[in-house]
Amino acid sequence: MRLRCSLLAAALFLSACSPASTLSTGLTYLGQVDFPASYLFDDTTVGGLSAITYDPGRQLYYIISDDRSARNPARFYTVRITLSDNRLIGVEWLDTTSLLDRSGAPFPPLSPDAMPPVIPPDPEGIAFDERRQQLYWSSEGERIVKDPNRPLLLDPWVRVAGLDGAFRGQYDLPPVLWISQQDTGPRTNNGLEGLTLTPSGNYLFAGMEDPGFNDGGLPTAEAGALTRVTRFDVSTGTASAQYAYPLDPITAPNGDANGLSDLVALDDDNFLVIERSHGAHNVARIYRASTAGADDILDRPSLADAPPTAMTKILVADLSTIPQVQNLDNVEGITLGPRLSDGRQVVVLVTDDNFSDDQTTQFYAFAME
């Protein structure tokens, strides 16, 4: 879609006007911008924002929506995020770009009764490649098996797209990530969730939200679980390694889930990872995680019987305990922004409102030492 308007969020609630404070974690809070439910831009409903990535050359951000062409065609947004005097000032919506299928058309909505069924992607991750001037985006796929005679199955994918949304290619996923009608592979709505390109541009990492059927049970209030993070070689588009990431037990009061929602690479081995849990209130934690010393599990079809040496992680911040963060919603996206004048790295988070009237779209900014 073409640019039709440019709206600055200055009139919306800004907690950025409060003084910045240094957290014991080494992060400094820079501010927050909220957008109401059913916010409209460029004839689309802004919502379901699942991942964010930074384009340093243009000083812009690309944000993918998990709208499965139900409200508007599957898409990503382009925004400008303004910081001044080490504070988050505003978020400006600039453009909407439809993600295109192999034929060059926008993805149609779900049509389960068509022959064959039309199953749109479930966009969840996005990563910008500055060197190659292209985007990578991931779909969680689909698995609806209520009718064993007519299952609705769509494998996850990692695709390459131009900045115009056009299809440029697709990566080869290892079999453990394939959807199945049987209880193997990813669970429904628990597949590929996070996506990040390493600063070197050599590797793309994709994280599953929760364990697949093969890898044991989901996190509970008493025990965590292992999910998979896959490394792809950008030069070949194939998986070259895979690691187990240790999820926390469910941390939200009366919560029913905990999962990896996104990750951003600091280098070829280290990441910031978001885990978030839903319940009486939302809980979101940022961990610094590393693949160093972790077992390569790419050729292991199951983790349930013999758990591998997993990635290590250290808590960086629990957003639910930061007083300045107001009405914490469903944090789904994380990226590294520019460096401030003092050399600190900006970290930007975005939330997914699930297109719910009871939720909001939020942006948070922090400075990392």
Tab-separated table of C-alpha atoms in Angstrom:
chain	number	residue	atom	x	y	z
A	1	MET	CA	0.000	0.000	0.000
A	2	ARG	CA	1.102	3.552	-0.629
A	3	LEU	CA	1.842	6.028	2.121
A	4	ARG	CA	-1.314	7.989	2.854
A	5	CYS	CA	-0.663	9.739	6.115
A	6	SER	CA	1.894	10.239	8.843
A	7	LEU	CA	0.712	10.358	12.419
A	8	LEU	CA	2.868	11.264	15.378
A	9	ALA	CA	2.002	9.732	18.706
A	10	ALA	CA	2.690	12.900	20.662
A	11	ALA	CA	-0.950	13.272	21.605
A	12	LEU	CA	-1.034	9.773	23.051
A	13	PHE	CA	0.068	8.760	26.510
A	14	LEU	CA	3.832	9.079	26.955
A	15	SER	CA	5.421	7.850	30.110
A	16	ALA	CA	8.695	8.979	28.565
A	17	CYS	CA	8.129	12.373	30.140
A	18	SER	CA	9.158	10.926	33.503
A	19	PRO	CA	12.879	11.027	34.293
A	20	ALA	CA	14.932	8.126	33.038
A	21	SER	CA	16.131	5.748	35.728
A	22	THR	CA	18.958	3.246	35.784
A	23	LEU	CA	17.910	-0.286	36.685
A	24	SER	CA	20.044	-2.714	38.633
A	25	THR	CA	20.049	-4.874	35.522
A	26	GLY	CA	22.135	-2.396	33.517
A	27	LEU	CA	19.164	-1.221	31.452
A	28	THR	CA	17.965	2.358	31.618
A	29	TYR	CA	14.291	3.042	31.003
A	30	LEU	CA	13.788	5.671	28.275
A	31	GLY	CA	10.023	5.731	27.922
A	32	GLN	CA	6.810	4.206	26.674
A	33	VAL	CA	4.273	5.009	23.934
A	34	ASP	CA	0.788	3.469	23.886
A	35	PHE	CA	-1.726	3.210	21.046
A	36	PRO	CA	-5.361	2.312	21.728
A	37	ALA	CA	-7.126	-0.811	20.538
A	38	SER	CA	-8.463	-0.668	16.966
A	39	TYR	CA	-6.044	2.125	16.066
A	40	LEU	CA	-6.268	2.824	12.326
A	41	PHE	CA	-3.486	3.694	9.908
A	42	ASP	CA	-3.454	3.581	6.125
A	43	ASP	CA	-6.854	1.850	6.011
A	44	THR	CA	-5.592	-0.973	8.241
A	45	THR	CA	-6.202	-1.918	11.854
A	46	VAL	CA	-2.901	-1.651	13.696
A	47	GLY	CA	-2.549	-4.671	15.943
A	48	GLY	CA	-1.046	-8.085	16.412
A	49	LEU	CA	2.456	-6.595	16.285
A	50	SER	CA	4.658	-9.623	16.805
A	51	ALA	CA	8.204	-8.568	15.923
A	52	ILE	CA	10.278	-5.494	15.156
A	53	THR	CA	13.582	-4.922	13.352
A	54	TYR	CA	15.776	-1.865	12.780
A	55	ASP	CA	17.087	-0.424	9.509
A	56	PRO	CA	20.082	1.699	10.591
A	57	GLY	CA	20.720	3.219	7.172
A	58	ARG	CA	17.228	4.697	6.931
A	59	GLN	CA	16.824	4.988	10.715
A	60	LEU	CA	13.460	3.246	10.449
A	61	TYR	CA	11.829	0.183	12.001
A	62	TYR	CA	9.832	-2.578	10.313
A	63	ILE	CA	7.141	-4.260	12.407
A	64	ILE	CA	5.276	-7.393	11.349
A	65	SER	CA	1.617	-7.995	12.197
A	66	ASP	CA	0.282	-11.483	12.861
A	67	ASP	CA	-2.992	-10.623	11.130
A	68	ARG	CA	-3.577	-13.671	8.946
A	69	SER	CA	-5.279	-11.553	6.288
A	70	ALA	CA	-8.433	-11.729	8.428
A	71	ARG	CA	-8.770	-7.953	8.835
A	72	ASN	CA	-6.322	-6.708	6.234
A	73	PRO	CA	-3.784	-8.547	4.070
A	74	ALA	CA	-0.743	-9.959	5.891
A	75	ARG	CA	1.672	-7.037	6.233
A	76	PHE	CA	4.429	-5.153	7.957
A	77	TYR	CA	4.557	-1.520	9.002
A	78	THR	CA	7.320	1.040	8.688
A	79	VAL	CA	7.679	3.434	11.619
A	80	ARG	CA	10.029	6.114	12.860
A	81	ILE	CA	10.822	6.081	16.567
A	82	THR	CA	12.120	9.368	17.920
A	83	LEU	CA	14.414	9.713	20.906
A	84	SER	CA	15.647	13.021	22.284
A	85	ASP	CA	17.674	13.806	25.398
A	86	ASN	CA	17.815	10.077	26.108
A	87	ARG	CA	14.034	9.799	26.185
A	88	LEU	CA	11.495	8.140	23.926
A	89	ILE	CA	9.520	10.996	22.368
A	90	GLY	CA	7.176	9.404	19.845
A	91	VAL	CA	6.330	6.752	17.284
A	92	GLU	CA	5.398	7.860	13.757
A	93	TRP	CA	3.594	5.493	11.389
A	94	LEU	CA	4.941	5.922	7.864
A	95	ASP	CA	3.857	3.081	5.597
A	96	THR	CA	2.098	-0.263	5.274
A	97	THR	CA	3.502	-3.007	3.041
A	98	SER	CA	1.669	-6.193	2.118
A	99	LEU	CA	3.652	-9.414	2.261
A	100	LEU	CA	3.297	-11.128	-1.104
A	101	ASP	CA	3.063	-14.787	-2.045
A	102	ARG	CA	5.122	-16.518	-4.719
A	103	SER	CA	2.798	-15.200	-7.439
A	104	GLY	CA	3.224	-11.602	-6.301
A	105	ALA	CA	-0.244	-11.300	-4.765
A	106	PRO	CA	-1.231	-10.496	-1.163
A	107	PHE	CA	-2.181	-13.527	0.902
A	108	PRO	CA	-5.938	-14.243	0.925
A	109	PRO	CA	-7.813	-14.946	4.175
A	110	LEU	CA	-8.491	-18.419	5.535
A	111	SER	CA	-10.961	-20.395	3.447
A	112	PRO	CA	-11.138	-23.893	4.973
A	113	ASP	CA	-13.966	-25.075	2.729
A	114	ALA	CA	-12.205	-24.236	-0.525
A	115	MET	CA	-10.781	-27.051	-2.630
A	116	PRO	CA	-7.984	-27.194	-1.723
A	117	PRO	CA	-8.293	-25.185	1.522
A	118	VAL	CA	-6.763	-21.711	1.500
A	119	ILE	CA	-4.511	-21.350	4.546
A	120	PRO	CA	-2.734	-18.004	5.033
A	121	PRO	CA	0.541	-17.677	6.943
A	122	ASP	CA	0.780	-16.720	10.593
A	123	PRO	CA	3.494	-14.013	10.494
A	124	GLU	CA	5.497	-13.893	13.721
A	125	GLY	CA	9.122	-12.871	13.098
A	126	ILE	CA	10.952	-10.270	11.013
A	127	ALA	CA	14.629	-9.356	10.554
A	128	PHE	CA	16.266	-6.740	8.318
A	129	ASP	CA	19.464	-7.501	6.412
A	130	GLU	CA	21.347	-4.247	5.848
A	131	ARG	CA	24.041	-5.800	3.658
A	132	ARG	CA	21.584	-7.442	1.250
A	133	GLN	CA	18.797	-4.851	1.643
A	134	GLN	CA	16.103	-7.430	2.255
A	135	LEU	CA	13.866	-8.813	4.978
A	136	TYR	CA	13.456	-12.265	6.481
A	137	TRP	CA	10.100	-13.159	7.923
A	138	SER	CA	8.718	-16.255	9.559
A	139	SER	CA	5.304	-17.890	9.696
A	140	GLU	CA	4.212	-20.177	12.515
A	141	GLY	CA	2.167	-22.275	10.116
A	142	GLU	CA	-1.171	-23.890	10.920
A	143	ARG	CA	-2.337	-27.107	12.537
A	144	ILE	CA	-6.093	-27.671	12.872
A	145	VAL	CA	-6.851	-31.372	13.248
A	146	LYS	CA	-10.395	-31.404	14.631
A	147	ASP	CA	-11.587	-33.262	11.550
A	148	PRO	CA	-9.155	-36.150	10.933
A	149	ASN	CA	-10.496	-36.518	7.418
A	150	ARG	CA	-9.826	-32.890	6.555
A	151	PRO	CA	-6.945	-31.492	8.588
A	152	LEU	CA	-5.767	-27.955	7.912
A	153	LEU	CA	-1.980	-28.105	7.839
A	154	LEU	CA	0.576	-25.502	6.781
A	155	ASP	CA	4.260	-25.899	7.552
A	156	PRO	CA	6.114	-23.026	9.196
A	157	TRP	CA	8.485	-21.122	6.985
A	158	VAL	CA	11.271	-18.579	6.887
A	159	ARG	CA	11.018	-16.471	3.752
A	160	VAL	CA	13.056	-13.730	2.149
A	161	ALA	CA	11.257	-10.597	0.971
A	162	GLY	CA	12.171	-7.312	-0.615
A	163	LEU	CA	11.349	-4.068	1.142
A	164	ASP	CA	8.339	-3.980	-1.163
A	165	GLY	CA	7.092	-7.247	0.353
A	166	ALA	CA	7.853	-9.288	-2.779
A	167	PHE	CA	8.847	-12.945	-2.431
A	168	ARG	CA	12.590	-13.553	-2.904
A	169	GLY	CA	13.057	-17.046	-1.555
A	170	GLN	CA	12.424	-19.531	1.225
A	171	TYR	CA	14.719	-21.380	3.629
A	172	ASP	CA	14.784	-25.149	4.075
A	173	LEU	CA	13.471	-26.105	7.516
A	174	PRO	CA	14.693	-29.250	9.288
A	175	PRO	CA	12.081	-32.023	9.616
A	176	VAL	CA	11.649	-31.475	13.363
A	177	LEU	CA	9.948	-28.152	12.513
A	178	TRP	CA	7.451	-29.631	10.060
A	179	ILE	CA	3.752	-29.668	10.951
A	180	SER	CA	2.071	-33.064	11.286
A	181	GLN	CA	-1.458	-34.338	11.751
A	182	GLN	CA	-0.011	-36.702	14.351
A	183	ASP	CA	1.391	-35.535	17.675
A	184	THR	CA	4.845	-34.836	16.292
A	185	GLY	CA	6.517	-31.576	15.354
A	186	PRO	CA	5.303	-28.153	16.507
A	187	ARG	CA	2.149	-27.794	18.558
A	188	THR	CA	-0.676	-25.567	17.342
A	189	ASN	CA	0.284	-21.900	17.759
A	190	ASN	CA	3.588	-22.809	19.419
A	191	GLY	CA	5.945	-22.941	16.441
A	192	LEU	CA	8.420	-20.443	15.003
A	193	GLU	CA	8.024	-17.220	16.969
A	194	GLY	CA	11.286	-15.272	17.132
A	195	LEU	CA	13.660	-14.347	14.298
A	196	THR	CA	16.950	-12.460	14.282
A	197	LEU	CA	19.918	-11.852	11.988
A	198	THR	CA	23.350	-11.722	13.583
A	199	PRO	CA	25.267	-8.426	13.208
A	200	SER	CA	27.806	-10.237	11.011
A	201	GLY	CA	25.007	-11.034	8.562
A	202	ASN	CA	26.163	-14.645	8.428
A	203	TYR	CA	23.452	-16.350	10.459
A	204	LEU	CA	19.718	-16.166	10.929
A	205	PHE	CA	18.300	-17.622	14.147
A	206	ALA	CA	14.681	-18.748	14.548
A	207	GLY	CA	13.222	-19.620	17.942
A	208	MET	CA	10.197	-21.797	18.679
A	209	GLU	CA	7.752	-20.391	21.208
A	210	ASP	CA	7.425	-23.670	23.122
A	211	PRO	CA	8.499	-27.318	22.821
A	212	GLY	CA	7.241	-29.473	19.994
A	213	PHE	CA	5.440	-32.711	20.763
A	214	ASN	CA	8.724	-34.618	20.432
A	215	ASP	CA	10.506	-32.548	23.054
A	216	GLY	CA	8.357	-33.001	26.154
A	217	GLY	CA	5.575	-31.093	27.848
A	218	LEU	CA	4.876	-27.386	27.930
A	219	PRO	CA	6.055	-25.255	30.859
A	220	THR	CA	3.988	-25.539	34.027
A	221	ALA	CA	3.939	-23.566	37.258
A	222	GLU	CA	6.308	-26.160	38.699
A	223	ALA	CA	8.699	-26.842	35.830
A	224	GLY	CA	10.138	-25.185	32.766
A	225	ALA	CA	10.761	-26.804	29.396
A	226	LEU	CA	13.180	-26.908	26.482
A	227	THR	CA	12.378	-25.291	23.167
A	228	ARG	CA	14.472	-25.113	20.002
A	229	VAL	CA	16.477	-22.277	18.466
A	230	THR	CA	17.653	-23.012	14.909
A	231	ARG	CA	20.662	-21.407	13.215
A	232	PHE	CA	20.501	-20.936	9.446
A	233	ASP	CA	23.425	-20.050	7.194
A	234	VAL	CA	22.317	-17.031	5.200
A	235	SER	CA	24.596	-17.971	2.305
A	236	THR	CA	22.865	-21.333	1.785
A	237	GLY	CA	19.416	-20.872	3.334
A	238	THR	CA	19.767	-24.141	5.241
A	239	ALA	CA	19.907	-25.026	8.925
A	240	SER	CA	23.461	-25.536	10.179
A	241	ALA	CA	22.870	-25.957	13.929
A	242	GLN	CA	20.129	-26.081	16.530
A	243	TYR	CA	20.143	-25.479	20.270
A	244	ALA	CA	17.863	-26.099	23.239
A	245	TYR	CA	16.687	-22.966	25.028
A	246	PRO	CA	15.548	-23.449	28.662
A	247	LEU	CA	12.167	-21.832	29.303
A	248	ASP	CA	11.132	-20.764	32.792
A	249	PRO	CA	8.142	-22.252	34.563
A	250	ILE	CA	4.937	-20.231	34.201
A	251	THR	CA	5.579	-17.003	36.088
A	252	ALA	CA	2.313	-15.073	35.717
A	253	PRO	CA	-0.188	-15.491	38.581
A	254	ASN	CA	-2.826	-18.026	37.521
A	255	GLY	CA	-1.002	-18.233	34.194
A	256	ASP	CA	-1.496	-20.930	31.597
A	257	ALA	CA	1.612	-20.528	29.433
A	258	ASN	CA	5.168	-19.292	29.186
A	259	GLY	CA	7.091	-19.057	25.955
A	260	LEU	CA	9.845	-17.469	23.910
A	261	SER	CA	8.293	-14.568	22.024
A	262	ASP	CA	11.335	-13.050	20.292
A	263	LEU	CA	15.099	-12.751	20.335
A	264	VAL	CA	17.700	-10.337	18.996
A	265	ALA	CA	21.323	-11.239	18.277
A	266	LEU	CA	24.155	-9.352	19.970
A	267	ASP	CA	26.752	-11.337	17.994
A	268	ASP	CA	26.966	-14.813	16.456
A	269	ASP	CA	26.492	-16.552	19.832
A	270	ASN	CA	24.739	-14.181	22.254
A	271	PHE	CA	21.187	-12.879	22.330
A	272	LEU	CA	18.577	-10.961	24.231
A	273	VAL	CA	15.535	-13.223	24.564
A	274	ILE	CA	11.997	-12.339	25.623
A	275	GLU	CA	10.007	-14.833	27.637
A	276	ARG	CA	6.457	-13.858	28.443
A	277	SER	CA	3.666	-15.375	30.475
A	278	HIS	CA	-0.035	-14.552	30.692
A	279	GLY	CA	-2.314	-14.764	33.708
A	280	ALA	CA	-3.887	-12.389	36.201
A	281	HIS	CA	-1.362	-9.924	34.796
A	282	ASN	CA	1.350	-10.129	32.149
A	283	VAL	CA	4.925	-11.039	32.950
A	284	ALA	CA	7.766	-10.402	30.497
A	285	ARG	CA	11.421	-11.085	31.171
A	286	ILE	CA	14.490	-10.266	29.106
A	287	TYR	CA	17.354	-12.737	29.306
A	288	ARG	CA	20.857	-12.628	27.910
A	289	ALA	CA	21.364	-16.092	26.414
A	290	SER	CA	24.317	-17.815	24.775
A	291	THR	CA	24.837	-20.857	22.568
A	292	ALA	CA	28.438	-21.222	23.781
A	293	GLY	CA	28.900	-24.711	25.192
A	294	ALA	CA	25.394	-25.853	24.217
A	295	ASP	CA	24.864	-29.132	22.374
A	296	ASP	CA	23.955	-29.057	18.698
A	297	ILE	CA	20.585	-30.857	18.566
A	298	LEU	CA	19.899	-30.456	14.847
A	299	ASP	CA	19.962	-34.218	14.279
A	300	ARG	CA	18.064	-35.111	17.448
A	301	PRO	CA	14.370	-35.829	16.736
A	302	SER	CA	13.457	-35.754	20.443
A	303	LEU	CA	14.713	-34.056	23.598
A	304	ALA	CA	12.311	-35.755	25.984
A	305	ASP	CA	14.346	-38.803	26.950
A	306	ALA	CA	17.856	-37.385	27.147
A	307	PRO	CA	17.913	-33.619	27.728
A	308	PRO	CA	20.921	-31.959	26.069
A	309	THR	CA	23.222	-29.305	27.413
A	310	ALA	CA	21.078	-26.239	26.829
A	311	MET	CA	21.864	-22.613	26.144
A	312	THR	CA	22.800	-20.598	29.207
A	313	LYS	CA	20.864	-17.514	30.227
A	314	ILE	CA	21.070	-14.653	32.719
A	315	LEU	CA	18.139	-12.441	33.702
A	316	VAL	CA	18.557	-8.893	32.424
A	317	ALA	CA	15.176	-7.406	33.374
A	318	ASP	CA	11.740	-8.419	34.608
A	319	LEU	CA	9.528	-5.789	33.013
A	320	SER	CA	6.652	-6.534	35.366
A	321	THR	CA	8.733	-5.244	38.283
A	322	ILE	CA	9.845	-1.951	36.701
A	323	PRO	CA	7.731	0.842	38.249
A	324	GLN	CA	7.903	3.107	35.194
A	325	VAL	CA	6.423	0.452	32.889
A	326	GLN	CA	2.697	1.051	33.017
A	327	ASN	CA	-0.002	-1.544	32.264
A	328	LEU	CA	2.444	-4.049	30.803
A	329	ASP	CA	0.824	-5.801	27.858
A	330	ASN	CA	1.805	-8.819	25.756
A	331	VAL	CA	5.453	-8.149	24.851
A	332	GLU	CA	6.280	-9.951	21.606
A	333	GLY	CA	9.019	-8.059	19.760
A	334	ILE	CA	12.543	-6.877	20.538
A	335	THR	CA	15.266	-5.212	18.474
A	336	LEU	CA	18.407	-3.155	18.864
A	337	GLY	CA	18.029	0.449	17.775
A	338	PRO	CA	20.706	3.123	17.341
A	339	ARG	CA	23.427	4.009	19.789
A	340	LEU	CA	22.954	7.052	21.959
A	341	SER	CA	25.522	9.840	22.020
A	342	ASP	CA	27.112	8.268	25.102
A	343	GLY	CA	27.586	4.955	23.273
A	344	ARG	CA	24.812	2.991	24.937
A	345	GLN	CA	22.668	0.728	22.736
A	346	VAL	CA	18.931	1.401	22.450
A	347	VAL	CA	16.673	-1.632	22.934
A	348	VAL	CA	13.105	-1.337	21.603
A	349	LEU	CA	10.186	-3.597	22.540
A	350	VAL	CA	6.703	-3.836	21.025
A	351	THR	CA	3.545	-5.568	22.235
A	352	ASP	CA	0.897	-7.654	20.482
A	353	ASP	CA	-2.624	-6.557	21.441
A	354	ASN	CA	-4.191	-9.673	19.890
A	355	PHE	CA	-6.684	-7.294	18.230
A	356	SER	CA	-8.482	-7.226	21.577
A	357	ASP	CA	-10.494	-4.269	22.838
A	358	ASP	CA	-9.028	-4.898	26.289
A	359	GLN	CA	-5.403	-4.522	25.203
A	360	THR	CA	-3.148	-1.817	23.788
A	361	THR	CA	-0.200	-1.608	21.423
A	362	GLN	CA	2.847	-0.457	23.348
A	363	PHE	CA	6.404	0.564	22.538
A	364	TYR	CA	9.135	0.584	25.177
A	365	ALA	CA	12.670	1.896	24.862
A	366	PHE	CA	15.655	1.140	27.080
A	367	ALA	CA	19.360	1.913	26.942
A	368	MET	CA	21.768	-0.984	27.394
A	369	GLU	CA	25.254	-0.496	28.807
